[in-house]
């Protein structure tokens, strides 16, 4: 049986679910950022994803790459802070990889996330273990690649990647931040989850819950 | 939270509306996207000097838009970087054909947003260079941090760089002047109280009545250490010594001494600090040739101060003294 593909409706449901999840966790993200940053991450992300949803309703005729590009541009112009350009880059890079596609295979999705990850690394110059959003994203990409090699179902592979993102997020707790505002704290940044890793997990969890369901 | 505001979410916009109306002779404000530009921009043949950053540091940056200083400033949300579309539109609005210089305080958010704006601008044919300000000696500059923060020196850099642009120097020269200021300037700050971001509603950190935080940034980020409160003279020494040691400033150096208020400290106290800072500078046999005292880069209503030293040569002195006419800084005309 061929693996289930991801259609435009699924991408719309995913982006909507991202906005819902960020809104529901706005205070939580803000609290994480207040501990090791400046307490604006939840507010910034919520403002951005609300704007993404507004664009969704206005763009009924957009295809998947256009939806991804629109989300990226909207986040860049509404989020600000460090996460605006980083999440903007995430969606813009993913959009480039799926150019011309009306439906996505699991392989396409993996290629998109990988491009998104490389984009974030190029923009923020962080590497694994620096206590950033990358620490949730990189294990998720790795888990997807491993799952795909074993011909899992699309839904199964997405679920595994969300699990890996969660583990990656949790693993940021003992780390000392080396990038972003949290790095000013030095050793004092240890003992707290990274807010960007937490928001990244929410987006990947939303993907597992929406992309492979019809 | 006790603040002179209407709704927390309207603070930045309403403040900008008042600013636009109060200073309509010098600047104009664009709201979508938000930026402040010189009334007479673009100035033909002059490098456009653009800066920006989170709001809450007033008069930085918008108060320094005008003749002899910035051509445009982009205000972000409180303590949060503005976005690339603001920076791009501001850059286009002040492009007089000689290129654009972005002056960026070294924060991850500001850096990445300005970097994206520069990429977008270059794709549209603009010539854009950038200079980074990272003068805060309280942060260790290492591979393991985002590097030193941009603090008090930003005001001096914007004044001097703006004057260099006003002399119709090339983009390369203007950028190099700004980099020279950055390499010759160092700062350190301290807080007596915390500050409250309106949409958060409670202080950024707890600072008990009898304690102070040394090495604070301009966003209420924690500093180097927390100590029992001491006298103005002792606090001044705690800021001056690390600043002097860092460059280091040496006997015979000509310097500008800048004592800055964080927003909630009266000018009278800043002069008490200045008095002692000057005496410490003299003790190190520094020649304080220019001085600057006031609340020019703030952290909302935080009480406290920062001290900045900038090494000077004849060129920097001439550029510092050059005429400036902005809402917050005006001399020589
Ligand atoms: N260089 C980087 N690379 C990757 N991720 C980063 C980097 N710097 C910060 N981050 C992520 O961004 C998150 C913080 O985002 P947020 O929007 O709160 O930025 P900020 O630092 O507060 O921005 P600003 O300084 O403009 O207020 C961190 O938790 C981290 O995951
Ligand atoms: Mg933050």
Tab-separated table of C-alpha atoms in Angstrom, chain A residues 38-40 43-44 47 76-82 85-86 89 123-125 177-181 183-185 188, chain B residues 77 79-81 83-85 106-109 112-113 115-116 119 139 144-147 149 200 204 219 221-223:
chain	number	residue	atom	x	y	z
A	38	UNK	CA	12.964	38.479	28.150
A	39	UNK	CA	9.506	36.973	28.424
A	40	UNK	CA	8.247	37.851	24.961
A	43	UNK	CA	3.314	36.935	22.894
A	44	UNK	CA	5.474	37.213	19.759
A	47	UNK	CA	0.783	37.502	17.316
A	76	UNK	CA	8.916	37.525	9.448
A	77	UNK	CA	6.856	40.714	9.430
A	78	UNK	CA	4.852	40.109	12.608
A	79	UNK	CA	6.895	38.112	15.144
A	80	UNK	CA	10.078	40.151	15.622
A	81	UNK	CA	12.670	39.029	18.165
A	82	UNK	CA	14.948	36.138	17.307
A	85	UNK	CA	13.440	35.511	11.297
A	86	UNK	CA	14.117	31.924	12.402
A	89	UNK	CA	13.250	31.079	7.423
A	123	UNK	CA	20.494	32.174	9.905
A	124	UNK	CA	21.204	31.640	13.617
A	125	UNK	CA	24.616	29.943	13.379
A	177	UNK	CA	22.631	28.332	26.486
A	178	UNK	CA	25.221	29.395	23.943
A	179	UNK	CA	23.010	31.385	21.579
A	180	UNK	CA	20.421	34.123	21.936
A	181	UNK	CA	19.483	36.144	24.965
A	183	UNK	CA	23.435	32.925	26.740
A	184	UNK	CA	23.924	36.117	28.812
A	185	UNK	CA	22.939	34.050	31.850
A	188	UNK	CA	22.273	30.258	35.273
B	77	UNK	CA	7.515	46.141	20.364
B	79	UNK	CA	12.168	45.169	24.297
B	80	UNK	CA	11.680	43.156	21.102
B	81	UNK	CA	13.454	43.634	17.792
B	83	UNK	CA	10.947	43.296	11.777
B	84	UNK	CA	12.703	43.253	8.375
B	85	UNK	CA	9.790	44.877	6.530
B	106	UNK	CA	24.300	43.279	19.197
B	107	UNK	CA	21.261	41.212	20.118
B	108	UNK	CA	20.400	38.005	18.278
B	109	UNK	CA	16.960	39.284	17.283
B	112	UNK	CA	18.909	38.495	12.322
B	113	UNK	CA	16.102	40.909	11.456
B	115	UNK	CA	20.374	40.774	8.178
B	116	UNK	CA	17.144	39.680	6.484
B	119	UNK	CA	19.184	40.700	1.971
B	139	UNK	CA	29.083	40.234	29.202
B	144	UNK	CA	29.729	30.518	24.182
B	145	UNK	CA	27.559	33.618	24.302
B	146	UNK	CA	25.739	35.762	21.776
B	147	UNK	CA	28.543	38.256	22.431
B	149	UNK	CA	25.318	43.637	24.207
B	200	UNK	CA	3.670	41.508	31.012
B	204	UNK	CA	11.125	41.686	35.012
B	219	UNK	CA	16.175	45.033	28.966
B	221	UNK	CA	18.425	41.107	31.802
B	222	UNK	CA	20.280	40.004	34.898
B	223	UNK	CA	23.748	41.341	35.424
